[in-house]
Tab-separated table of C-alpha atoms and ligand atoms in Angstrom:
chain	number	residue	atom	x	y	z
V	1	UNK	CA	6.522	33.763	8.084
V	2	UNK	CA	7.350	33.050	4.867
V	3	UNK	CA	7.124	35.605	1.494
V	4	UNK	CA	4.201	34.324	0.270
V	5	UNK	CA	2.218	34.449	3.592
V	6	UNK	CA	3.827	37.889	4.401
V	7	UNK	CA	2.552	38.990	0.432
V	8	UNK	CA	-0.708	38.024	1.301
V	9	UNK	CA	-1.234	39.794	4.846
V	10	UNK	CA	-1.255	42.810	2.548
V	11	UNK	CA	-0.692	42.866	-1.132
V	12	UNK	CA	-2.604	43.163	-4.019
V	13	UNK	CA	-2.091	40.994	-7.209
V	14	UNK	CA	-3.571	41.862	-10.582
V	15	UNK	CA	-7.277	41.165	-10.570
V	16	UNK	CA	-7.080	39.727	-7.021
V	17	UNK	CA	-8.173	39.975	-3.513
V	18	UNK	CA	-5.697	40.447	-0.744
V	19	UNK	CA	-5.056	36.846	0.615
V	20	UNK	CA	-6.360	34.700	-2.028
V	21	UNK	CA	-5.704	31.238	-1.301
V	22	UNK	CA	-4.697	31.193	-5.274
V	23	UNK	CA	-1.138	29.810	-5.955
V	24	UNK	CA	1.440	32.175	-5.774
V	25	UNK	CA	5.304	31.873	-6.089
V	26	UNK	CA	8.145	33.661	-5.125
V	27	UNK	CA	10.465	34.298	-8.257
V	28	UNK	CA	13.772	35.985	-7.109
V	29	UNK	CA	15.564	35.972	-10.308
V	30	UNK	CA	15.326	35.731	-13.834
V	31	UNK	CA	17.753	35.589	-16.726
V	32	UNK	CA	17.226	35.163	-20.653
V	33	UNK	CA	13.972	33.361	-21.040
V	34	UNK	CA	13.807	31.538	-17.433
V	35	UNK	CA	12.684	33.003	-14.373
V	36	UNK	CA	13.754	31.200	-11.328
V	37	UNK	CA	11.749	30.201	-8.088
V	38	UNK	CA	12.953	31.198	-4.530
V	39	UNK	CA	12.918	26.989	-4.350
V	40	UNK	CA	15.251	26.629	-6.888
V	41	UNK	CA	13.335	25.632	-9.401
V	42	UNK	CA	13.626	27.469	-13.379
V	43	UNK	CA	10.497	28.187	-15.598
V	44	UNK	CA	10.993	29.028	-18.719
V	45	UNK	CA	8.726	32.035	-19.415
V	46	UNK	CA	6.042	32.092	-21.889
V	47	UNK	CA	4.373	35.072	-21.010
V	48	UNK	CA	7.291	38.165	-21.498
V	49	UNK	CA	5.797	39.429	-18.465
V	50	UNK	CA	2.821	40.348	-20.477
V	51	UNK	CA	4.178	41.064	-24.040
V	52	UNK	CA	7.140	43.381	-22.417
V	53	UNK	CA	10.247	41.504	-21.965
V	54	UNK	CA	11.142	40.736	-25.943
V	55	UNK	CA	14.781	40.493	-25.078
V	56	UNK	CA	14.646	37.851	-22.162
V	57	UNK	CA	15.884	38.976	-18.737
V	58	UNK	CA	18.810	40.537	-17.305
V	59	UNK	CA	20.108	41.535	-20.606
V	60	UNK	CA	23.859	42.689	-20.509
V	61	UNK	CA	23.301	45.346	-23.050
V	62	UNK	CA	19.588	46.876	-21.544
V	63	UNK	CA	22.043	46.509	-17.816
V	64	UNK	CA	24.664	48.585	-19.352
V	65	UNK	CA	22.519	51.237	-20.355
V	66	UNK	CA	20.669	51.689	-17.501
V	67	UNK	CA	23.556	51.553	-15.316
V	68	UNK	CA	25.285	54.248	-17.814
V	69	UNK	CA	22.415	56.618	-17.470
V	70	UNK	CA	22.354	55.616	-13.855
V	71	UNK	CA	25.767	57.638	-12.998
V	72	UNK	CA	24.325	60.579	-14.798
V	73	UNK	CA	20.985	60.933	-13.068
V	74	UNK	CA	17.939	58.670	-13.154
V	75	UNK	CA	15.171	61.406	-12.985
V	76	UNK	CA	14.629	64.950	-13.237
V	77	UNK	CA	10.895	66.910	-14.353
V	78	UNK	CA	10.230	67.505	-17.789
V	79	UNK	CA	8.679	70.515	-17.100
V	80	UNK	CA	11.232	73.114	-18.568
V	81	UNK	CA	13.770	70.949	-18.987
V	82	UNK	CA	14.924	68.074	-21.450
V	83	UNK	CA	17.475	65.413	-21.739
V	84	UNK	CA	19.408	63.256	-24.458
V	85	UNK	CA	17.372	59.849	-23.570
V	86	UNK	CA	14.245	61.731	-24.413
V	87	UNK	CA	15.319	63.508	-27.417
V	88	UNK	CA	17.451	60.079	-29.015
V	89	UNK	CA	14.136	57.922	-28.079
V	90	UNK	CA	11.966	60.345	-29.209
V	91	UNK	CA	13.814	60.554	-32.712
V	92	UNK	CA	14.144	56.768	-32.720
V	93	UNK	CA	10.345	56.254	-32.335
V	94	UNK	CA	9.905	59.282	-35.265
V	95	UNK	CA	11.926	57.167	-37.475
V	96	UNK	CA	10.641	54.161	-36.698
V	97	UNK	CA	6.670	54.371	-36.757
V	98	UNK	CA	4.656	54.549	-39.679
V	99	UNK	CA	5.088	57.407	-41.982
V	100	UNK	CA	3.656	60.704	-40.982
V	101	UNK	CA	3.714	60.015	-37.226
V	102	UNK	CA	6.598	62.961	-36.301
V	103	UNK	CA	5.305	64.116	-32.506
V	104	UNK	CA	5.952	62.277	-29.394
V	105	UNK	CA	4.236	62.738	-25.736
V	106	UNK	CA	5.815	60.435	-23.492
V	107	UNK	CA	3.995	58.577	-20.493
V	108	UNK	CA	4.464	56.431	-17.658
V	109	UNK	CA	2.034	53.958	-18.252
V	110	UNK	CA	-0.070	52.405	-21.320
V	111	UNK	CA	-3.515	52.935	-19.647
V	112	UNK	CA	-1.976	56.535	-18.968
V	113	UNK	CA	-1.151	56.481	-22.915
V	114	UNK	CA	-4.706	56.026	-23.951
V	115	UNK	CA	-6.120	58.399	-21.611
V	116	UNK	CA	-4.278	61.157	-23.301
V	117	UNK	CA	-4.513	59.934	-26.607
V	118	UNK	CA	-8.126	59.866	-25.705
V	119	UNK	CA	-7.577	63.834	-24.665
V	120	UNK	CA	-5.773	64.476	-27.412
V	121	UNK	CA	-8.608	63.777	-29.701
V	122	UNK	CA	-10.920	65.457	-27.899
V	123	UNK	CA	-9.232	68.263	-28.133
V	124	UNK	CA	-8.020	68.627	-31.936
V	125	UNK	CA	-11.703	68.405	-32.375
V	126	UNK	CA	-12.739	71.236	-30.216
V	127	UNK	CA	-9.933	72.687	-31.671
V	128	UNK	CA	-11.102	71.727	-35.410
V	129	UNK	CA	-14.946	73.952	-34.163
V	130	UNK	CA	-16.066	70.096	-33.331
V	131	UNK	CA	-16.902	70.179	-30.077
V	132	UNK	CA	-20.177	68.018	-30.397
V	133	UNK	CA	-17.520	65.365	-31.081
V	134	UNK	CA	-16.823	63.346	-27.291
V	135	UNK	CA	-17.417	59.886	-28.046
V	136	UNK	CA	-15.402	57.038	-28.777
V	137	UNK	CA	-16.090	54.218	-31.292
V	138	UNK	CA	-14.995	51.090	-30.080
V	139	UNK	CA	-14.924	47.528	-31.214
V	140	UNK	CA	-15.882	44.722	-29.336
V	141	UNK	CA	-13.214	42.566	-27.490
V	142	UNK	CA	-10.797	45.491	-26.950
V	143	UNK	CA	-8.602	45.794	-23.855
V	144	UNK	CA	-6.914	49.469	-23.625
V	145	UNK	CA	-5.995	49.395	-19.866
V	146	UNK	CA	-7.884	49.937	-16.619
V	147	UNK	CA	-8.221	53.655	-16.045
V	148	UNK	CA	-11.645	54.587	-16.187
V	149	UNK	CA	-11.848	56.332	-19.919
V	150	UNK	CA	-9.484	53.958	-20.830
V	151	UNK	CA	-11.804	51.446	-19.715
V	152	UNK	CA	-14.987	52.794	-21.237
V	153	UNK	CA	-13.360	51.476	-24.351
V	154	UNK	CA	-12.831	48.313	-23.245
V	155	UNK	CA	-15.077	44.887	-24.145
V	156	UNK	CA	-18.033	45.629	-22.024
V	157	UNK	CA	-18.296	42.504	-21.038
V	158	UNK	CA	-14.740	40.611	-20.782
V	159	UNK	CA	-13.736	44.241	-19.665
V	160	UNK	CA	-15.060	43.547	-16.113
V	161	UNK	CA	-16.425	46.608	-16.136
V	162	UNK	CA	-20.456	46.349	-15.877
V	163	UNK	CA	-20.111	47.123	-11.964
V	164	UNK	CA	-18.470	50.298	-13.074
V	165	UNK	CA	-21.906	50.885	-14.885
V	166	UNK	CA	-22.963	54.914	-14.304
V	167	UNK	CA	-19.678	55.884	-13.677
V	168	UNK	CA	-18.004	55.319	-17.093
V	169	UNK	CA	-18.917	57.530	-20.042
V	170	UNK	CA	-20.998	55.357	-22.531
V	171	UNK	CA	-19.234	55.161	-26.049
V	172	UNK	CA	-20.255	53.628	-28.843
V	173	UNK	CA	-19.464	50.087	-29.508
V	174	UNK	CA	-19.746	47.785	-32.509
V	175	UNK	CA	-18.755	44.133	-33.139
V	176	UNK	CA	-15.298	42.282	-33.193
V	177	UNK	CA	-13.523	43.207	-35.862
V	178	UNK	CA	-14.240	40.190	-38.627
V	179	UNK	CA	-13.040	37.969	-40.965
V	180	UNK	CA	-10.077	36.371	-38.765
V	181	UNK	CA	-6.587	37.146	-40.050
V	182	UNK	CA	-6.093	35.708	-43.506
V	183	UNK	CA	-9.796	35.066	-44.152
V	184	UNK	CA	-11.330	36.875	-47.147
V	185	UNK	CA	-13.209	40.344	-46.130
V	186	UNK	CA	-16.019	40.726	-48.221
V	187	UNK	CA	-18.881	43.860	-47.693
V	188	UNK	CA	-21.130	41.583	-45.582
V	189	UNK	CA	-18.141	41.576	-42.259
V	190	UNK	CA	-17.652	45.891	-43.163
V	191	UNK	CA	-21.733	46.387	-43.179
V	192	UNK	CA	-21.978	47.024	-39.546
V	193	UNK	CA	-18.608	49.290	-39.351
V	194	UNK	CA	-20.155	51.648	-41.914
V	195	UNK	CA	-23.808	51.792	-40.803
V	196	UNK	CA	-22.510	53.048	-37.345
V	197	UNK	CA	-19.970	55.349	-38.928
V	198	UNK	CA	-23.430	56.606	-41.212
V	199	UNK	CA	-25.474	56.778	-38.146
V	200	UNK	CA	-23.214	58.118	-35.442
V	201	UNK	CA	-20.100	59.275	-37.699
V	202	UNK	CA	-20.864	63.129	-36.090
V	203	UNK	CA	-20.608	62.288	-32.527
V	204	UNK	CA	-17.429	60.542	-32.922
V	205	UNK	CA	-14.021	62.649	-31.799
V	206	UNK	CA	-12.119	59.079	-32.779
V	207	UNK	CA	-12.357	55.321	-33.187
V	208	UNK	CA	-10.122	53.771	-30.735
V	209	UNK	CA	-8.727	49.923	-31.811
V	210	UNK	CA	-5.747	47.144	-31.162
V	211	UNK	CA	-4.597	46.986	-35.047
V	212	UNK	CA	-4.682	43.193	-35.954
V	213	UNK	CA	-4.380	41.850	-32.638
V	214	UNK	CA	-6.878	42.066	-29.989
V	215	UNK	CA	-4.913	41.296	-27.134
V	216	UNK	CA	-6.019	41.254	-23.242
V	217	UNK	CA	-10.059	40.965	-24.859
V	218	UNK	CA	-9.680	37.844	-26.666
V	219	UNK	CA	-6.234	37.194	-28.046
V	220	UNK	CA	-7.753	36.945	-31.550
V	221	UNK	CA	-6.924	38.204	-35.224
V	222	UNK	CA	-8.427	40.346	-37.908
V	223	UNK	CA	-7.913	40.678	-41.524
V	224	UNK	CA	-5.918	44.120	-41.969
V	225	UNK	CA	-8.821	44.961	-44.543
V	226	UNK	CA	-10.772	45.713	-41.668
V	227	UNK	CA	-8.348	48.278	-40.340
V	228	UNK	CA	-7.939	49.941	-43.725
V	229	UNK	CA	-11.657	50.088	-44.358
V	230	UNK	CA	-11.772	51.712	-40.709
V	231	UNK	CA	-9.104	54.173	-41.618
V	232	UNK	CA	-11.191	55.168	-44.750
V	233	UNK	CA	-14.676	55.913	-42.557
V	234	UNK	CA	-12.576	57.824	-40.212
V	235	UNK	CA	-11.232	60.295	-43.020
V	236	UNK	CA	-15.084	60.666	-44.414
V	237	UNK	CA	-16.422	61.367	-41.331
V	238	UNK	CA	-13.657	63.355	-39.877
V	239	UNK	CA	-13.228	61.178	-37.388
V	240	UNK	CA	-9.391	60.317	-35.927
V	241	UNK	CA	-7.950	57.046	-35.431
V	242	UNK	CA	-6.158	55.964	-32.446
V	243	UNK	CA	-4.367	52.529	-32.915
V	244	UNK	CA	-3.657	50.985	-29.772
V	245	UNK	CA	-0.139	49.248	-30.516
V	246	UNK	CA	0.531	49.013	-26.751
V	247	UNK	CA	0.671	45.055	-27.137
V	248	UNK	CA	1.506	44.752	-30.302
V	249	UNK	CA	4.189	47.331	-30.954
V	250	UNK	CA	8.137	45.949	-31.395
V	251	UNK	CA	7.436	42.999	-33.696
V	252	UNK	CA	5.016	40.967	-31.855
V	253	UNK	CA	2.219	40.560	-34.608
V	254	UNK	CA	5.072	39.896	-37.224
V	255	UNK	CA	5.739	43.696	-37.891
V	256	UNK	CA	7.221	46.541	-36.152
V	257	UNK	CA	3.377	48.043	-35.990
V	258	UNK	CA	0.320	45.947	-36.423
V	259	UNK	CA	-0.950	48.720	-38.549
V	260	UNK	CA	2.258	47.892	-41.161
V	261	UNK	CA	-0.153	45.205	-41.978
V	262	UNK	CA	-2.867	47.126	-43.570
V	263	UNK	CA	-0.367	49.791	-44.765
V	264	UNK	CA	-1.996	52.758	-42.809
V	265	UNK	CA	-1.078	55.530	-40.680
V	266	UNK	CA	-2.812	56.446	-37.697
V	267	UNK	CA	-3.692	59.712	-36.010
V	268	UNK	CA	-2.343	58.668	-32.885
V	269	UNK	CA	-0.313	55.793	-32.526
V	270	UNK	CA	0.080	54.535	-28.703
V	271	UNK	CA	3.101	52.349	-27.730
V	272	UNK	CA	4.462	50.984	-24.321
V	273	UNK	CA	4.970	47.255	-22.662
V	274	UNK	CA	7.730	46.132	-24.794
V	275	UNK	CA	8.655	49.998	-25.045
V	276	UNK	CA	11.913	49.435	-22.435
V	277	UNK	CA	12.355	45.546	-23.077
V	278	UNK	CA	10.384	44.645	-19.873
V	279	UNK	CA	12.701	46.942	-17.702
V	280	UNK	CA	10.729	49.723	-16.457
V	281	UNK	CA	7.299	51.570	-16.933
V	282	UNK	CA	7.525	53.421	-19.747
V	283	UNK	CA	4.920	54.415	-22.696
V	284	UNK	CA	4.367	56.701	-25.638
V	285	UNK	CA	1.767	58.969	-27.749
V	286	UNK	CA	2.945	59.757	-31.333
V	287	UNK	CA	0.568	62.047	-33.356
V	288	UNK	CA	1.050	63.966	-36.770
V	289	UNK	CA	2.182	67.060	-37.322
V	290	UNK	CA	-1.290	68.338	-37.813
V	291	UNK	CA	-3.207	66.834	-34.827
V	292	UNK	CA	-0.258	68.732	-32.755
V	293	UNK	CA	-0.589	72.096	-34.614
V	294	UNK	CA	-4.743	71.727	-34.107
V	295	UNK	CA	-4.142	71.885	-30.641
V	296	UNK	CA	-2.029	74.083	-30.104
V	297	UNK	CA	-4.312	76.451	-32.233
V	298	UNK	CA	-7.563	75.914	-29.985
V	299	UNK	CA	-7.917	76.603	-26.346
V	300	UNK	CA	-6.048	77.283	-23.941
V	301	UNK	CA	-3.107	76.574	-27.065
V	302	UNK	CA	-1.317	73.505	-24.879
V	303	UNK	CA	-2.232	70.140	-24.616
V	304	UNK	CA	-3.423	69.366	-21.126
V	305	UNK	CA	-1.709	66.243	-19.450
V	306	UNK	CA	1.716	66.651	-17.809
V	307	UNK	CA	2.466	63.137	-15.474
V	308	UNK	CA	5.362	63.732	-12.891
V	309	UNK	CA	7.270	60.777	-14.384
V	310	UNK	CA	7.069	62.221	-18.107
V	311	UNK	CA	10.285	61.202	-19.860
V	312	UNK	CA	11.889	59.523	-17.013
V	313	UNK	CA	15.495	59.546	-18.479
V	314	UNK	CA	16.451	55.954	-16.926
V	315	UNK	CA	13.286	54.418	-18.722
V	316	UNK	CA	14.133	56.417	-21.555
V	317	UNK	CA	17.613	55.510	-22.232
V	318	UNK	CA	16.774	51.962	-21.467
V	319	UNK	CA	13.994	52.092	-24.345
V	320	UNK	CA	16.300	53.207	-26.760
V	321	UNK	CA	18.741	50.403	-25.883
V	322	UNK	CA	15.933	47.848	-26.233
V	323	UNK	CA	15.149	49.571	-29.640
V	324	UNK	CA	18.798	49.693	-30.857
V	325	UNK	CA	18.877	45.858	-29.545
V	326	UNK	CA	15.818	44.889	-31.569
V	327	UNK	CA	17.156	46.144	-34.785
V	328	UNK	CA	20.438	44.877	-34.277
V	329	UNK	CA	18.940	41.257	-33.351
V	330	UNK	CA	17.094	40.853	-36.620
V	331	UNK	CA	13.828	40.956	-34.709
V	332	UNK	CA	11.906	39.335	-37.883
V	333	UNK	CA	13.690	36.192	-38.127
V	334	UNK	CA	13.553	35.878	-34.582
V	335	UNK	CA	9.892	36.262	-34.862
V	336	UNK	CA	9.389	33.913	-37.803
V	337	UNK	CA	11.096	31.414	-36.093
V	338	UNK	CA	9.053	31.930	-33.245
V	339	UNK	CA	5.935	31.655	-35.032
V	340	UNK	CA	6.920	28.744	-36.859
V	341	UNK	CA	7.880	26.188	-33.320
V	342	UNK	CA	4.766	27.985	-32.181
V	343	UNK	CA	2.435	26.480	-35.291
V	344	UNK	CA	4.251	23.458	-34.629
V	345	UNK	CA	4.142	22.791	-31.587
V	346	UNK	CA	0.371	24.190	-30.483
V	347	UNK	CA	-0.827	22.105	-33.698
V	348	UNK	CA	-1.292	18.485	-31.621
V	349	UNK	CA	-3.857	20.761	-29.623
V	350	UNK	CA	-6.078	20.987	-32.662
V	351	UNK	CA	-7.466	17.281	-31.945
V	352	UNK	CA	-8.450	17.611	-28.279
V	353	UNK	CA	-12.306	17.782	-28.192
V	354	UNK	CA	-11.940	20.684	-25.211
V	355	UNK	CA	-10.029	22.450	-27.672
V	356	UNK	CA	-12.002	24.883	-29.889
V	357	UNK	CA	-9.185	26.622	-31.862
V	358	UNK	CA	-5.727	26.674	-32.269
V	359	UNK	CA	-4.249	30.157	-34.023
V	360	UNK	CA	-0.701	31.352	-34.148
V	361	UNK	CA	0.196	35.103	-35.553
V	362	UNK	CA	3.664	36.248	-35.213
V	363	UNK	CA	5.148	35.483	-31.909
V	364	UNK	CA	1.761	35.209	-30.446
V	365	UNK	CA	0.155	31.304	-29.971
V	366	UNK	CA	-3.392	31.025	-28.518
V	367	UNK	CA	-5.026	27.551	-27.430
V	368	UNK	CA	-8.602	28.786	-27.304
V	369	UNK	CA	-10.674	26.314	-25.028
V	370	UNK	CA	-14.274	25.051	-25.011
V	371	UNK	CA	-14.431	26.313	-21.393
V	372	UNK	CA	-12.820	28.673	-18.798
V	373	UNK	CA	-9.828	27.345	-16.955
V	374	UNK	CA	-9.782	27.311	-13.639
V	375	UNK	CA	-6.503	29.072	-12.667
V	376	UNK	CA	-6.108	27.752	-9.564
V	377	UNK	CA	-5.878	24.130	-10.100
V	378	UNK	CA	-4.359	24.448	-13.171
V	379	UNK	CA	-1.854	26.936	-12.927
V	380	UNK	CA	0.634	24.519	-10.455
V	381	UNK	CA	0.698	21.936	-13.934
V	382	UNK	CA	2.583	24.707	-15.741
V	383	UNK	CA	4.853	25.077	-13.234
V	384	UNK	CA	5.504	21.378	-12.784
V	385	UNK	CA	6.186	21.087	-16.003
V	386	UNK	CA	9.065	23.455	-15.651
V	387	UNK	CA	7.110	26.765	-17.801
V	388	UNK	CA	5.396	29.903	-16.754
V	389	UNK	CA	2.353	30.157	-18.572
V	390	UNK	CA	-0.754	32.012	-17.050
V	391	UNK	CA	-3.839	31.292	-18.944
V	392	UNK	CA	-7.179	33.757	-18.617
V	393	UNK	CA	-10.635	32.894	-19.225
V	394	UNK	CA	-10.407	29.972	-22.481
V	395	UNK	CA	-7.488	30.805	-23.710
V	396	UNK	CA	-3.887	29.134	-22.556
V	397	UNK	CA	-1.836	30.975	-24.774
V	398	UNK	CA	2.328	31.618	-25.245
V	399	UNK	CA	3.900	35.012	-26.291
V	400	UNK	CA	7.872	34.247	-25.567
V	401	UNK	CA	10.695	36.847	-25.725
V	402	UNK	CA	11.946	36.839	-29.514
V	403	UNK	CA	15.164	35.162	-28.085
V	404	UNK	CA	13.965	32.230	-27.117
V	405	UNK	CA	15.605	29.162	-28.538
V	406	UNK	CA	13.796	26.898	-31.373
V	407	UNK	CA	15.033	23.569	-28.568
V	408	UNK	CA	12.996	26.170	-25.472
V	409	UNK	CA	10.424	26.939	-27.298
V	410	UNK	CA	9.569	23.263	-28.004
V	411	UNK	CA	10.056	22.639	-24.415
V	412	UNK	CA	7.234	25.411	-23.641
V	413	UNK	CA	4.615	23.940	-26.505
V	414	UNK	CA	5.399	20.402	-25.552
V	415	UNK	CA	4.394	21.157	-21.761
V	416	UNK	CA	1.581	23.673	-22.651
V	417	UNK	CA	0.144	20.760	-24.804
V	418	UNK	CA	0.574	17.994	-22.205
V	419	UNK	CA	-1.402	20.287	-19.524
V	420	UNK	CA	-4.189	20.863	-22.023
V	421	UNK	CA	-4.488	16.944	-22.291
V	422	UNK	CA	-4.220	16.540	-18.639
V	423	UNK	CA	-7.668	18.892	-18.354
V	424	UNK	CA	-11.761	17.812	-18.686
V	425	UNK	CA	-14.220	19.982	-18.594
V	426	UNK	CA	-16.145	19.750	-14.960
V	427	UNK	CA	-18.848	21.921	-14.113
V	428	UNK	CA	-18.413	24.266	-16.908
V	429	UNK	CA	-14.696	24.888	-16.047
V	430	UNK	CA	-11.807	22.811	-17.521
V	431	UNK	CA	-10.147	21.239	-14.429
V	432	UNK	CA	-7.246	18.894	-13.982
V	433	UNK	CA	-8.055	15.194	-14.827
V	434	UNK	CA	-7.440	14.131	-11.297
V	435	UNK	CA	-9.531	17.027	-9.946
D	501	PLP	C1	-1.560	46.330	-21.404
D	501	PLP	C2	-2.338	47.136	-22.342
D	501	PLP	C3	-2.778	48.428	-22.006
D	501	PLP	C4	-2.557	49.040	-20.644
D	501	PLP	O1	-1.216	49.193	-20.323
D	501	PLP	P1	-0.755	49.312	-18.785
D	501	PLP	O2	0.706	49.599	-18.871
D	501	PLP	O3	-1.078	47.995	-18.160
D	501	PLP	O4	-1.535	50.423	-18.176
D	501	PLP	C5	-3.465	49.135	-22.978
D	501	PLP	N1	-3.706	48.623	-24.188
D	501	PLP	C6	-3.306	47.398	-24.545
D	501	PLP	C7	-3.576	46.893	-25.916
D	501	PLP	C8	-2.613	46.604	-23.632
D	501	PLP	O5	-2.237	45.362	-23.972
């Protein structure tokens, strides 16, 4: 039997059921910004493994350090005991993050990271006498991950999680974030934001949001005066702020933090994905002073989450590296440049009639159909074409490591373009032309 066949007598895939006929392919190395097939064939990857791997693969410098920390020891509990890869990435992140952010609880996993940043809210308000405080305020079109708080918080509907109906605790949700990214705010797109903050403001423990980018809900992007108006309900109606930066933390939107965009500083700031460089699982909680001295001051005087993994020193010592890398790289030009052959190249797109927008922020390019794509026809036309793209829903969209070359990155817009031409919309569903 071949891999594939052997994956699918009894894997899972993201989103999948065991055995799906879908198209599946068997990568068995990658290096820089290809990944290449167990046929021989290279892609050049568009996706960073979802938003992680900023630095390409197989990195020489992210290898060294793991294989440094390696010959020391590559785990040990965090209960009673601590290590120099925690400390140096905690510091790293202190320095790093927007100002005021100075406490670090490390994770394994970015849902994991906004289930306790969900717990930590929860309980600096008991802790503030607020104990009437356990919802969340959510925007519409949010993805935080697919644990079930973290998914209560989630797009309802584009969340897949109606089936989970009962189960989940009901927050309170309000519309997308609006105007788009460099659109004009005016009171009219803030109306609703403040009428539930009015109405509901003393239920709320915290308002949980991806700052500028709404990733794995929509891929689309909001004017930071939404996110500073947020910040200022939140303080008048003692309400905390998480900002979800799982996505968009390292440079992605265009700045270190999405929130550097609206010039604000979160409660609790959550980071991971790009967090190691794509290496391993690795994700973080950063709160303020305050928050952490709120708990400790309530019941039972500890916060209350503790996962096995917690400060893994490999992943740690890998994240700093990644860090250290990103700084040294000049991460921004990288990033400009990116953003630039992105608005390029995606712009041809504009004209197609199946196409209904075309937006570029950052290192991030969406193609926003008129229709759903229908992944498994469509995906083997990316692949052809020599790229690994993997649309969801409308959107066909690109988010390359920031050291992709200008001469790739045309490569991966030309053939991203091309498939979008090659597709009608059949049936609802934008197939291949010769479907
Ligand atoms: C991916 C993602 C998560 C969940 O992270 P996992 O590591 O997949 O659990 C949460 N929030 C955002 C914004 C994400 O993009």
């Amino acid at each position: 039997m071949n891999l594939v066949d052997r994956d699918r007598q009894h894997i899972w895939h993201p989103y999948s059921a065991v055995g799906s006929p879908s198209p599946i392919y068997p990568v068995v190395a990658a290096e820089g910004v290809r990944l290449k097939l167990e046929d021989g064939r290279e892609l050049i990857d568009g996706m960073s493994s979802w938003w992680c791997a900023v630095h390409g693969y197989n990195h020489p410098v992210l290898n060294e350090a793991a294989m440094q920390q390696l010959d020391k020891m590559s785990h040990v509990m965090f209960g009673g005991l601590t290590h120099p890869p925690a400390v140096e990435l905690a510091e790293t992140l202190v320095e790093l993050s927007p100002w005021g952010l100075q406490k670090v609880f490390f994770v394994d996993s970015g849902s994991v990271a906004i289930e306790a940043a969900m717990k930590m809210a929860l309980q600096a308000q008991i802790a503030r006498g607020q104990s009437q405080r356990h919802l969340f305020l959510s925007p519409r079109g949010g993805y935080h991950g697919d644990t079930l708080d973290a998914m209560s918080v989630c797009d309802p509907i584009t969340g897949m999680h109606t089936l989970f109906q009962g189960v989940l605790p009901k927050q309170v949700f309000i519309e997308r974030p609006e105007p788009a990214f460099g659109e004009h705010c005016t009171e009219q797109h803030l109306a609703q934001l403040k009428q539930v903050f009015a109405e509901r403001g003393d239920q709320l423990a915290a308002m949980i949001l991806e700052p500028i980018v709404q990733g794995a809900g929509g891929m689309r992007f909001y004017a930071p005066e939404y996110l500073q108006a947020a910040r200022r309900l939140c303080d008048e109606h003692g309400v905390l702020l998480i900002a979800d930066e799982i996505a968009t933390g390292f440079g992605r939107s265009g700045k270190l933090f999405a929130v550097e965009h609206a010039d604000i500083t979160p409660d609790i700031l959550c980071v991971g994905k790009a967090l190691t460089g794509g290496y391993l699982s690795l994700a973080a909680v950063l709160t303020t002073d305050e928050m952490a001295n709120d708990i400790a001051s309530g019941e039972p005087g500890v916060f209350m989450h503790g996962p096995t993994f917690m400060g893994n020193p490999l992943a740690c010592a890998i994240a700093k590296a990644s860090i250290d890398l990103l700084c040294a790289n000049d991460w921004q030009q990288q990033v400009l440049q990116i953003e630039q052959g992105l608005q390029q190249g995606l712009a041809p797109a504009k004209t197609f009639t199946h196409v209904a927008e075309v937006r570029v922020l950052g290192a991030i390019g969406v193609v926003e159909l008129t229709h759903p794509v229908d992944m498994s026809s469509v995906q083997p036309m990316f692949v052809e074409r020599g790229v690994w793209v993997r649309p969801f829903g409308k959107l066909v969209y690109l988010m390359p490591p920031f050291v992709m070359s200008s001469g790739d990155l045309a490569q991966l817009t030309d053939a991203l373009v091309d498939v979008v031409a090659n597709l009608q919309i059949k049936d609802g569903v934008a197939v291949p032309l010769s479907a």
